[in-house]
XYZ file of C-alpha atoms in Angstrom:
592
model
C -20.948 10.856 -90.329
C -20.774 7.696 -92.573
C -17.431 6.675 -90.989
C -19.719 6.653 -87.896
C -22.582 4.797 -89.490
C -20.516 2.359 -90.663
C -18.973 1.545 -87.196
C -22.794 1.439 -85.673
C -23.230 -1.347 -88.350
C -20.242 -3.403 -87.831
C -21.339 -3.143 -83.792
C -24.915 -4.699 -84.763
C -23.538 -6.954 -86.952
C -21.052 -8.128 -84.391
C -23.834 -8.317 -81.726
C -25.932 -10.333 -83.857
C -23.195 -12.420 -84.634
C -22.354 -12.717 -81.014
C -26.182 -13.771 -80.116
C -26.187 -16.305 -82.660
C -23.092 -17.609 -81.897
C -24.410 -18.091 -77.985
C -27.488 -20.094 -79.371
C -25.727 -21.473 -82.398
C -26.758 -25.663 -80.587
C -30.710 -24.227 -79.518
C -31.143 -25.413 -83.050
C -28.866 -28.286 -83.254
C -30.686 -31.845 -84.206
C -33.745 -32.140 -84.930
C -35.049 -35.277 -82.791
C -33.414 -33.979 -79.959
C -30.597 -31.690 -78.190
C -27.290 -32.385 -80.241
C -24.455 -31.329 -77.961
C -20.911 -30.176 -80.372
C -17.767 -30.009 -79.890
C -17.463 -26.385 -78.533
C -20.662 -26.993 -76.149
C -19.089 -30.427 -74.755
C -15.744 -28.364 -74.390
C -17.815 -25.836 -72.675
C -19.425 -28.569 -70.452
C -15.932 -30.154 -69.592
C -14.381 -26.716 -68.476
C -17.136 -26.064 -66.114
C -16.750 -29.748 -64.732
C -12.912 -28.374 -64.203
C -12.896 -25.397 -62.739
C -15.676 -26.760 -59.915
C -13.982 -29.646 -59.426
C -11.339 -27.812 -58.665
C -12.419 -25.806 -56.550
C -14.942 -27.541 -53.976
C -13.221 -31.238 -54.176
C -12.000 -32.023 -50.799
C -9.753 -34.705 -52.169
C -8.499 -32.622 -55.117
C -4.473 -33.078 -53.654
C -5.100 -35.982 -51.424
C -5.798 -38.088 -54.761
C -2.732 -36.624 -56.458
C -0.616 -37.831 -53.257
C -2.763 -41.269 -52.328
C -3.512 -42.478 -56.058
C -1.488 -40.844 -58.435
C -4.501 -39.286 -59.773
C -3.615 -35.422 -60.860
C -6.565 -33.898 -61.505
C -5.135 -30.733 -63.824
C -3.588 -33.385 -65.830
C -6.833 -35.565 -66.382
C -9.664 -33.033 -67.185
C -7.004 -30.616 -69.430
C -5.839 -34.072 -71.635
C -9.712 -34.464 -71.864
C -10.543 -31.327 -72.841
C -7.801 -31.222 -75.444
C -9.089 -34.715 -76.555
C -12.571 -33.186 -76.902
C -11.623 -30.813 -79.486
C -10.317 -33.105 -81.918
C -13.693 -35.347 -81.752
C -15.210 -34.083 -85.063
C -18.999 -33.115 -85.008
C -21.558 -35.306 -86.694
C -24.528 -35.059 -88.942
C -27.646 -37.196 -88.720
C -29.918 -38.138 -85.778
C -28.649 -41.587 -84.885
C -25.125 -40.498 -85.209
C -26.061 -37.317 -83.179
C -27.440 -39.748 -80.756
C -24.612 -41.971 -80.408
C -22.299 -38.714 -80.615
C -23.897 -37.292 -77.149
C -23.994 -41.316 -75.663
C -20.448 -41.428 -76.225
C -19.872 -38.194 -74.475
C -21.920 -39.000 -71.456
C -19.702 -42.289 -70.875
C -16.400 -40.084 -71.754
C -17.141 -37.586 -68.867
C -18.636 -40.712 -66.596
C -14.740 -42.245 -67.161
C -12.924 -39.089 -66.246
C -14.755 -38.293 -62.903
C -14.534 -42.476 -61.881
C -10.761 -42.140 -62.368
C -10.741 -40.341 -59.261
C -11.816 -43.896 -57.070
C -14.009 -42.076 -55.097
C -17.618 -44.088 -54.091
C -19.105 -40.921 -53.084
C -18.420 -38.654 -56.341
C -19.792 -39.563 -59.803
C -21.221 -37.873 -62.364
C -25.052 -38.727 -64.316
C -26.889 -36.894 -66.656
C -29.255 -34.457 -65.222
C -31.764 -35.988 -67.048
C -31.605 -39.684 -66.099
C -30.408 -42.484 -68.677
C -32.999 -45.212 -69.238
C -31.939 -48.897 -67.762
C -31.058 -51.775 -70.372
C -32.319 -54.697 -69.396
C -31.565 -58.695 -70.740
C -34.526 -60.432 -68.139
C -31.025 -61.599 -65.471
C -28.919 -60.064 -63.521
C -25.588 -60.536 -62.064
C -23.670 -60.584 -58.950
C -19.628 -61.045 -58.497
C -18.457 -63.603 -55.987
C -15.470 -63.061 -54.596
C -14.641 -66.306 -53.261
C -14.692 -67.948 -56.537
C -13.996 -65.183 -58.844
C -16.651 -65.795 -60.890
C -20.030 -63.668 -61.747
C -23.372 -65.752 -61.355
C -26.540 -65.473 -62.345
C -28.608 -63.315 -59.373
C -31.988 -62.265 -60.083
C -34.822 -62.951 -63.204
C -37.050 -60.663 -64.425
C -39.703 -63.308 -65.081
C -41.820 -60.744 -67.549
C -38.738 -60.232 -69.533
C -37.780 -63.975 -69.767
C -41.263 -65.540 -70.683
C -41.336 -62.989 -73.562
C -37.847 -63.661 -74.752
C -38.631 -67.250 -74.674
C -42.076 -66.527 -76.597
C -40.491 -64.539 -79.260
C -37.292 -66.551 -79.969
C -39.710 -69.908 -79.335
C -36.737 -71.707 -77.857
C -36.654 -73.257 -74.196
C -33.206 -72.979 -73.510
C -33.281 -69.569 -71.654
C -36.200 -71.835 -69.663
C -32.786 -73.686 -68.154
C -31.076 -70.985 -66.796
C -31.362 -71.203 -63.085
C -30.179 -68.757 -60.300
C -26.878 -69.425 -59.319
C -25.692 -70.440 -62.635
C -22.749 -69.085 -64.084
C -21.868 -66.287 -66.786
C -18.999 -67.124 -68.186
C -19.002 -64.531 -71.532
C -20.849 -61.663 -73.150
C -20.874 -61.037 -76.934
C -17.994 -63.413 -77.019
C -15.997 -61.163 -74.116
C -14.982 -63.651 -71.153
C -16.537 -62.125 -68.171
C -13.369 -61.490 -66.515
C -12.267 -59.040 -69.323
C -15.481 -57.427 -69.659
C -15.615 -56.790 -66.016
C -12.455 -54.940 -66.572
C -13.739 -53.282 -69.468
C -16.551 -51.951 -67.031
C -14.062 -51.259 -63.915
C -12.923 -47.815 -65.063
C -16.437 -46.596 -65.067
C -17.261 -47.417 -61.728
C -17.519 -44.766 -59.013
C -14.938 -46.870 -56.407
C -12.482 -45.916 -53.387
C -11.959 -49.473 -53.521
C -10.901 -52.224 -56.131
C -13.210 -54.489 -53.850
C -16.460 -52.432 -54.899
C -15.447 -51.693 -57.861
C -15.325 -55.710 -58.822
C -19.092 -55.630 -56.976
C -20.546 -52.914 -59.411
C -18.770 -54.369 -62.947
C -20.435 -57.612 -61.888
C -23.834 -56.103 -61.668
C -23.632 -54.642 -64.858
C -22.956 -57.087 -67.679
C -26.332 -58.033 -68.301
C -28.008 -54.572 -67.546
C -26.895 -50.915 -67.096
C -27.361 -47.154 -68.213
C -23.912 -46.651 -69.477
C -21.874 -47.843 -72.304
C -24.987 -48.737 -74.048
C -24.642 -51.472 -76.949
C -25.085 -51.049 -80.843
C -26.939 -54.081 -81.108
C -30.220 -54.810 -79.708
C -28.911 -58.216 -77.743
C -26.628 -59.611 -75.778
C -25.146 -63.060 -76.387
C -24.428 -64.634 -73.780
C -22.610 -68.013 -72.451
C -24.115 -69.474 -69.468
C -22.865 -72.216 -67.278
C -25.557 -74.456 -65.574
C -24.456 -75.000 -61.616
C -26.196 -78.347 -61.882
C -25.146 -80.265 -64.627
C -22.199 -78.188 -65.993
C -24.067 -77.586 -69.232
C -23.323 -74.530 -71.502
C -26.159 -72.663 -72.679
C -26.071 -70.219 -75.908
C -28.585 -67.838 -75.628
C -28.853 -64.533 -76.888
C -30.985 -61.684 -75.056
C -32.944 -59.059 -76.328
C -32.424 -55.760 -74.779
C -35.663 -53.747 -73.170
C -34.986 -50.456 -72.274
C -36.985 -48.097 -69.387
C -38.176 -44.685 -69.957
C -41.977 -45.320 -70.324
C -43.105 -44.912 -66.384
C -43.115 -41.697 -63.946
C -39.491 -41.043 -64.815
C -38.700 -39.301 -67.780
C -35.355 -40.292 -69.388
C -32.794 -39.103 -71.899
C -34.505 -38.117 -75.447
C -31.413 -38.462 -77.138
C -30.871 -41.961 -76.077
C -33.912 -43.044 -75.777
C -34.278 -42.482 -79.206
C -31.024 -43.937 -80.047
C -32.104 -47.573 -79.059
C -35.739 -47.478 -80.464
C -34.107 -46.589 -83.458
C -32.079 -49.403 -82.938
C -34.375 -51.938 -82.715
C -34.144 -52.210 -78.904
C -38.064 -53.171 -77.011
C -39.870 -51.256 -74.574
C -40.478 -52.335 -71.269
C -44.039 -50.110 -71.017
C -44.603 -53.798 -73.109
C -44.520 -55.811 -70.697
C -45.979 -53.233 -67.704
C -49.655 -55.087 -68.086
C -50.986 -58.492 -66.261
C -54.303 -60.258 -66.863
C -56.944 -59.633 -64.504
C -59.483 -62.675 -63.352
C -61.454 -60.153 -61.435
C -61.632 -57.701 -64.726
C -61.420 -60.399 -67.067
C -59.004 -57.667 -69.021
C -55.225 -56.622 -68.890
C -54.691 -54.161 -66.331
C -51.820 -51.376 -65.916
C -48.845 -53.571 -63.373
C -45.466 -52.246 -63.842
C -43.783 -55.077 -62.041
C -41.316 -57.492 -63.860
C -41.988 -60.102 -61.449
C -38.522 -60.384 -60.078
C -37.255 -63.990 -58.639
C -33.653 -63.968 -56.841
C -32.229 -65.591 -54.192
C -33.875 -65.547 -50.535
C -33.068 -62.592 -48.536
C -33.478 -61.348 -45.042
C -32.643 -62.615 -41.952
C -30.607 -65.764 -41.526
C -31.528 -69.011 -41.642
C -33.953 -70.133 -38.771
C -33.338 -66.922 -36.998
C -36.172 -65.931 -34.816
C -37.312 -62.527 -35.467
C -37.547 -59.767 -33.120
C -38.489 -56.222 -34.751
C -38.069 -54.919 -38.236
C -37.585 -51.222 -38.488
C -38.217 -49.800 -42.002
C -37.886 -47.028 -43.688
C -41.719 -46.197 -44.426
C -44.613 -46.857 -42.629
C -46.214 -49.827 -43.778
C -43.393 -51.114 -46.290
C -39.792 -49.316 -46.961
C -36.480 -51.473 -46.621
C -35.510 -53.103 -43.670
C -32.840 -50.373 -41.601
C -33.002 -52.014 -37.894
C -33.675 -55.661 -38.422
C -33.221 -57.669 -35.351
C -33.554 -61.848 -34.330
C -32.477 -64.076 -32.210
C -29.494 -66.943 -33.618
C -29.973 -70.591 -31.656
C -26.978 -72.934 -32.176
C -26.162 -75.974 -30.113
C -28.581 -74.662 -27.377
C -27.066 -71.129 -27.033
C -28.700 -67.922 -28.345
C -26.959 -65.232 -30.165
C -28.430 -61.679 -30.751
C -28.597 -60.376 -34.379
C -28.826 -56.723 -35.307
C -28.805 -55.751 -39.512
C -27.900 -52.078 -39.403
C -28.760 -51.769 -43.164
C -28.540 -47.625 -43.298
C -28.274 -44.299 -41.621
C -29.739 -42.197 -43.427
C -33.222 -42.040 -41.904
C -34.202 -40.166 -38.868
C -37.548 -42.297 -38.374
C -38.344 -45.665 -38.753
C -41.457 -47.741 -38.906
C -42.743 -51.502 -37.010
C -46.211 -52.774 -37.335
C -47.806 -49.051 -37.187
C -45.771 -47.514 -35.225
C -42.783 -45.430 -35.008
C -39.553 -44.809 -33.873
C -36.621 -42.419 -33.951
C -33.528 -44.372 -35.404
C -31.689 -44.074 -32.370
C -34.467 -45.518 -29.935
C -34.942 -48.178 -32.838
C -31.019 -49.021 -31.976
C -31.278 -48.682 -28.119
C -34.133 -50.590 -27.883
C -32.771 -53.692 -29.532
C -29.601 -53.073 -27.560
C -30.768 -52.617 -24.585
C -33.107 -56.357 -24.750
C -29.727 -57.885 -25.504
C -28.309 -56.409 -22.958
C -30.970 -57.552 -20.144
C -30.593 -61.073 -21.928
C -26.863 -61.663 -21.341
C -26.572 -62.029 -25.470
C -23.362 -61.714 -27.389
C -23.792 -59.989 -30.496
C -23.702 -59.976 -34.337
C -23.476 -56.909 -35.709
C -24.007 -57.032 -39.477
C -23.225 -53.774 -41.330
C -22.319 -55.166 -44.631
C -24.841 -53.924 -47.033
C -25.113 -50.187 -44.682
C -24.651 -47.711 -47.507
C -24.266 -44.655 -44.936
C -26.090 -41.946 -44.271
C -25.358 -39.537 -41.235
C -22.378 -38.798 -40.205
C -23.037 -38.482 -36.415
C -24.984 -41.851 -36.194
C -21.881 -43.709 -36.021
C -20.253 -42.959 -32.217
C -24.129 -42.860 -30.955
C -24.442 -46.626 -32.088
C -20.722 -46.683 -30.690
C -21.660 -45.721 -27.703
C -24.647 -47.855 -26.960
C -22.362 -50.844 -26.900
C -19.802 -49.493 -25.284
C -19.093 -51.862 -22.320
C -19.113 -49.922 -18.588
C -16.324 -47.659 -17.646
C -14.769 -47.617 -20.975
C -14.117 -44.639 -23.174
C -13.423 -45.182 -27.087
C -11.197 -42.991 -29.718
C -13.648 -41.260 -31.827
C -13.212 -40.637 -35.730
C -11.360 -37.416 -37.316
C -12.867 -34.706 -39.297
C -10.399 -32.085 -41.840
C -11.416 -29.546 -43.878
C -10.378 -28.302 -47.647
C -9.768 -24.564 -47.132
C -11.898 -24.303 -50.380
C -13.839 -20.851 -50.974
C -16.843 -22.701 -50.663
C -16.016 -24.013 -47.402
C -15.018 -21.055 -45.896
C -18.571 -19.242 -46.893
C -19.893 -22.175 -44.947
C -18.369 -21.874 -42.216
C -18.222 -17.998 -41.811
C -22.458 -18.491 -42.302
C -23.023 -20.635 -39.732
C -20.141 -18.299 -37.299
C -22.302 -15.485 -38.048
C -25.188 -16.730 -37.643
C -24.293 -18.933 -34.536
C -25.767 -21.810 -34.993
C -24.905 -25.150 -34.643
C -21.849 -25.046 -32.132
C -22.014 -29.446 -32.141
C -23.694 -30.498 -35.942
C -24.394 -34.374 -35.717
C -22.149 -35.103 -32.755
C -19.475 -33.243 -34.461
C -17.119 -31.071 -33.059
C -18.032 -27.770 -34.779
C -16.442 -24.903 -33.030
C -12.922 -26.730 -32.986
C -13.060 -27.559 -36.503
C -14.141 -24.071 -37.630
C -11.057 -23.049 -35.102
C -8.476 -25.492 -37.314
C -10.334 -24.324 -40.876
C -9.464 -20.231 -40.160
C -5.875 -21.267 -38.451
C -5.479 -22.906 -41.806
C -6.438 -20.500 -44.212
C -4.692 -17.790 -42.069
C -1.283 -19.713 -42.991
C -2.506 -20.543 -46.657
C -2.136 -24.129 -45.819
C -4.532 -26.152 -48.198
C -5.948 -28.504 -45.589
C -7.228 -27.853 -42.116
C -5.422 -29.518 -39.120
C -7.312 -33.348 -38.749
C -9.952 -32.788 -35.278
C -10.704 -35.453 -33.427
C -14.250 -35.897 -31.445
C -14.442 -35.924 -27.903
C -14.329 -39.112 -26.670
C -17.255 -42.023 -26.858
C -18.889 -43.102 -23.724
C -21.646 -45.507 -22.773
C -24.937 -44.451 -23.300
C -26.581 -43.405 -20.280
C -29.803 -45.317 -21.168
C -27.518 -48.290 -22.075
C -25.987 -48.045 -19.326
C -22.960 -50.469 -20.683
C -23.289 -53.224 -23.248
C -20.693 -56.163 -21.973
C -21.399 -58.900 -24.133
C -18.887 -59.794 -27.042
C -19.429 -58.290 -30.460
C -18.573 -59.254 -33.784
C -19.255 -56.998 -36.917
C -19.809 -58.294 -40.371
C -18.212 -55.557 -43.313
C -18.016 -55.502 -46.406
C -16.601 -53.523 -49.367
C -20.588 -52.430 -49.187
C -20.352 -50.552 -45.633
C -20.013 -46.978 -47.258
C -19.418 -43.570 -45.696
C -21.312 -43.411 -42.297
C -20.986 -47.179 -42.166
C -17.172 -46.486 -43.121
C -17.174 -44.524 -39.963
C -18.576 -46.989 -37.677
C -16.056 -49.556 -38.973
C -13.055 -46.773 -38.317
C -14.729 -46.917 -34.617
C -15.083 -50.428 -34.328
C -11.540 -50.897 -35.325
C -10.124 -48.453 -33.152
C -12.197 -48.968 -29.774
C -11.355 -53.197 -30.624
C -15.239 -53.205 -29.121
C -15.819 -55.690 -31.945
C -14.091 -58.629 -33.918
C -14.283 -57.472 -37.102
C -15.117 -60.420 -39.994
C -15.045 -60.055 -43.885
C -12.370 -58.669 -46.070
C -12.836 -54.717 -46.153
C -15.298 -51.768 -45.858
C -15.285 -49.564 -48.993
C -12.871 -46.759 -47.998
C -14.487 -43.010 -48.652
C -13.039 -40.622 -46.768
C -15.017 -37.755 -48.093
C -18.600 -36.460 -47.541
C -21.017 -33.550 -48.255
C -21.542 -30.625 -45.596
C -24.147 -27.888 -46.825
C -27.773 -26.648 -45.602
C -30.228 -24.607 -47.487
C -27.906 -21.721 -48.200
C -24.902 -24.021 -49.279
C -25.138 -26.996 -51.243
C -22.759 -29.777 -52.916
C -24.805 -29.537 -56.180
C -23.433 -29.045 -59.720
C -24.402 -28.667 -62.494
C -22.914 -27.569 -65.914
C -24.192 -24.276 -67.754
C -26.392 -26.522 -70.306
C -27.705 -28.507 -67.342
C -26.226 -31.901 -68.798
C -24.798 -33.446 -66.173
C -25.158 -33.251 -62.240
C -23.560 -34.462 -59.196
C -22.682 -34.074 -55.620
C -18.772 -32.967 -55.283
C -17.603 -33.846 -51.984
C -16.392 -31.321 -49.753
C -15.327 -32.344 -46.182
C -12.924 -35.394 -45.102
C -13.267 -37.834 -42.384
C -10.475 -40.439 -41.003
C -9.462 -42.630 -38.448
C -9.251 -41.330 -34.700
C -5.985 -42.053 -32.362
C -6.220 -43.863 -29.491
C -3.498 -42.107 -27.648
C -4.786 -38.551 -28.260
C -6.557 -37.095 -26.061
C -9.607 -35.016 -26.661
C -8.960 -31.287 -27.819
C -5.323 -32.128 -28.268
C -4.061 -30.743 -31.635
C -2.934 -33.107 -34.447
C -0.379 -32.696 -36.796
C -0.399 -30.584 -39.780
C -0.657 -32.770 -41.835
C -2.942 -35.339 -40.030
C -5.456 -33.980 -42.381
C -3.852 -36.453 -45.100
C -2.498 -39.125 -42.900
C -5.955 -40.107 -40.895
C -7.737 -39.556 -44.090
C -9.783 -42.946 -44.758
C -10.355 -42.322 -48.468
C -9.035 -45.609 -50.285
C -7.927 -46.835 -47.478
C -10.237 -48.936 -45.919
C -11.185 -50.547 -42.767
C -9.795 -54.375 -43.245
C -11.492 -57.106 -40.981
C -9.932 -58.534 -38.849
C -10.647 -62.156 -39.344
C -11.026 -62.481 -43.247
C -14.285 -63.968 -44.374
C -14.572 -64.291 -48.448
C -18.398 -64.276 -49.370
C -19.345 -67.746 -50.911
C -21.958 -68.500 -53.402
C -23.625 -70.626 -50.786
C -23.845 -67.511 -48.727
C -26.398 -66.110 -51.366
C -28.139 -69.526 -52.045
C -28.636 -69.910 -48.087
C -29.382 -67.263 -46.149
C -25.573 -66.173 -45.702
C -24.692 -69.416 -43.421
C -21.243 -69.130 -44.159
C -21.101 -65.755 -42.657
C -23.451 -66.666 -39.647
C -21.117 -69.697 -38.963
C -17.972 -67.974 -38.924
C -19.709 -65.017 -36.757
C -20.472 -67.763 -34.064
C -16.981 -69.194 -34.282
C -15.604 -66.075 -33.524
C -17.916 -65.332 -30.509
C -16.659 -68.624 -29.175
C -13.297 -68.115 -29.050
């Protein structure tokens, strides 16, 4: 009987042991959620193991890149556990930063544009009152926007007028005494890239401002290089940080930089009212940058936004005159809205497209077709704009879609089987690439045959756009607009000017029952893994023919973009006037 009492108590001890042990961080930190070493283990394993198992690319990047993913995340989580624990809340703080920009790094390595990794709980925004833009043409990073608000009260506290000099345009040539060259590479291995050409985009933005690899010091200094005179201007920036509107940000950083001596934005959220004759709630930062929107002296047409009565511009079209000829301009800035909005009224995308088209069309107009800033959207969008300016009797190779034969994937496609639904999802192919998924898994092959689409045609309402076409890319044209280049490129419908698009070759396929999400078991981080590939199509295949079995790999577009055919390097000029450079070589072209 005691022998048996004895092991009752050992099991309750062991139990309660066992609970606290599974709670042991609920308690950890006082000013906020301290994660340790065995939770951020924890947190990395579950990263894995998904990884692992939903990421499309998982053995395309080992073959294409180098980039082993077993290797990476099992060196990490080694490297985790000798990463002592801290005590303290500002060392806590930093602690958790550090481990946010740790697990940013490991899922960038994988160059992919379309997969990286945030907290769940967004990070709050540094800000210095400027930000930057790379130019590739000179190599150099210049000064692109002002955040007026921020800059008046920088030059209020610090009661000096040389920040009062800096003028867009002008050059950054160091930060904290880091020439911006190295710090950009400093930044590169943090960016979320399937190209070096947009990685080189994103460091530049984020020397001045960002929500990663957040400073110690409250200030940046900074060396600036005035465009006008050459002057070199010494200034150092105070750092505001975001947090205090609608969105609610990280605790544990947020009260790392107050701590820190770093200002709040809510600060400056205020403006003086005539009308009131009091300061009044305004939460803008009175931005200044440099003029945007359609080219210089470009006659507008329509402007297609995203909402109704504001949005961003997603079907922007004008009319170009140059030495008494007219050109047609169409900005295709997205595709990832279904409706679209012009004085009141709206539009489905599509129509918003064909309309445009179709007026160039009955005016005899050769086109520019300016994708460059198109950060995708949906998949299917691409042939349809394909096949609106498709010229008359032509058909067009269409793109190629592969599948992972990834549990996941498989549950997604036996639902919708099932279920029968959706035998053609967004001008996709669906019951052929279901076909080369099973026919795949069947022969424990780790990658489904590559299907290409049927063919492209003219649209019927179209009819047959004949004019000549030249497309403007950039390493900006992501996913969908990675797509239309791929199309663009293969039909040769259009010239194509610039240096490259930006090379995914992955997406997302899910509905309500299936998503892409993640997230770890303490809700940390979150992300979108992606799950289905896309690639270039062949021109001598013909439609329903079956590929290779390994075309899967060798169509895939992931870092390997679309290059341009005529290489145009974006100026600094092209930002300071209305892209001319771009609209001048377009019209070149077309006159060939």
């Amino acid at each position: 009987m005691n022998t048996i009492k004895y092991v009752l108590i050992l099991t309750i001890l062991n139990i309660s042991f066992n609970i606290q042990a599974i709670n042991k961080t609920a308690f950890s930190g006082k000013e906020f959620w301290y994660i340790d070493q065995a939770d951020r283990v924890e947190i990395l394993t579950d990263l894995y193991k998904q990884t692992k198992a939903e990421y499309a690319l998982w053995e395309i990047k080992k073959k294409r890149i180098g980039v082993d993913g077993d290797k990476l995340f099992k060196e990490a989580i080694e490297a985790e556990k000798t990463i002592a624990d801290v005590d303290g809340a500002i060392a806590q703080a930093r602690s958790n930063m550090n481990f946010y920009d740790r697990t940013k790094k490991i899922i960038a390595t994988f160059q992919d544009t379309h997969f990286g990794l945030n907290t769940h709980i967004p990070a709050p925004w540094i800000v210095s009152g400027f930000n930057t833009k790379y130019i590739p043409a000179s190599d150099k990073v210049v000064i692109a926007q002002m955040y007026e608000k921020v800059i008046q009260k920088t030059v209020l506290e610090s009661r000096s007028g040389v920040i009062e000099q800096v003028e867009l345009g002008d050059e950054l040539l160091s930060v904290d005494g880091v020439p911006v060259k190295e710090a950009m590479k400093n930044l590169m291995p943090y960016m979320d890239a399937s190209s070096v050409g947009f990685a080189k985009s994103q460091a530049g933005r984020f020397l001045l401002e960002r929500y990663f690899l957040f400073p110690s010091r409250p200030f940046f200094d900074a060396e600036i290089k005035s465009a006008k005179n050459g002057s070199i201007y010494k200034v150092r920036l105070p750092l505001y940080f975001s947090g205090d509107t609608s969105v609610i940000r990280k605790k544990d950083i947020s009260y790392y930089l107050e701590q820190k001596g770093f200002l709040k934005l809510k600060e400056l959220r205020f403006t003086f009212s005539d009308k009131e004759r009091k300061f009044v709630k305004n939460t803008s930062l009175k931005v200044k940058g440099f003029d945007s929107g359609l080219p210089k002296g470009a006659i507008e047409l329509e402007n297609w936004t995203s909402a109704n009565g504001g949005g961003s511009p997603i079907v922007h079209s004008a009319l170009i005159l140059k030495n008494t000829k007219a050109y047609a301009y169409l900005a295709v800035n997205s595709f990832s809205v279904s409706t679209v909005y012009n004085n009141g009224q709206s539009k489905s995308f599509l129509d918003a497209l064909r309309q445009n088209i179709k007026y160039f069309k009955d005016q005899g107009l050769d086109l520019i077709l300016d994708i460059r800033n198109n950060g995708g959207g949906n998949g299917g969008y691409p042939a349809q704009l394909l096949s609106m300016l498709t010229q008359e009797n032509e058909t067009y190779p269409n793109a190629t879609w592969a599948t992972a034969t990834t549990r996941y994937m498989r549950q997604l496609i036996e639902y919708y089987g099932v279920r029968e639904l959706f035998k053609d999802i967004n001008g996709m192919d669906w019951e052929r690439q279901s076909d080369a998924f099973f026919e795949a898994a069947y022969n424990e092959r780790p990658y489904s045959r590559a299907v290409q689409n049927e063919d492209i045609k003219a649209d019927e309402e179209v009819g047959g756009y004949n004019g000549k076409i030249v497309a403007l890319i950039s390493p900006n044209c992501i996913s969908a607009c990675d797509i239309t280049s791929i199309l663009l490129k293969g039909s040769k419908r259009a010239k194509l000017i610039g240096t490259h698009a930006n090379g995914t070759g992955a997406g997302y396929r899910s509905n309500d029952e299936y998503n892409t999400q993640f997230k770890d078991r303490f809700h940390v981080f979150s992300t979108q893994i992606p799950n289905m590939l896309f690639g270039y199509g062949q021109s001598e295949v013909s439609y329903k023919q079956d590929l290779g079995l390994d075309s899967a790999y060798e169509l895939n577009s992931e870092n390997v973009p679309v290059k341009a055919d005529i290489e145009y390097v974006e100026t600094l000029e092209d930002s300071k006037n209305y892209m001319s450079g771009w609209i001048s070589k377009a019209i070149e072209v077309l006159n060939q």
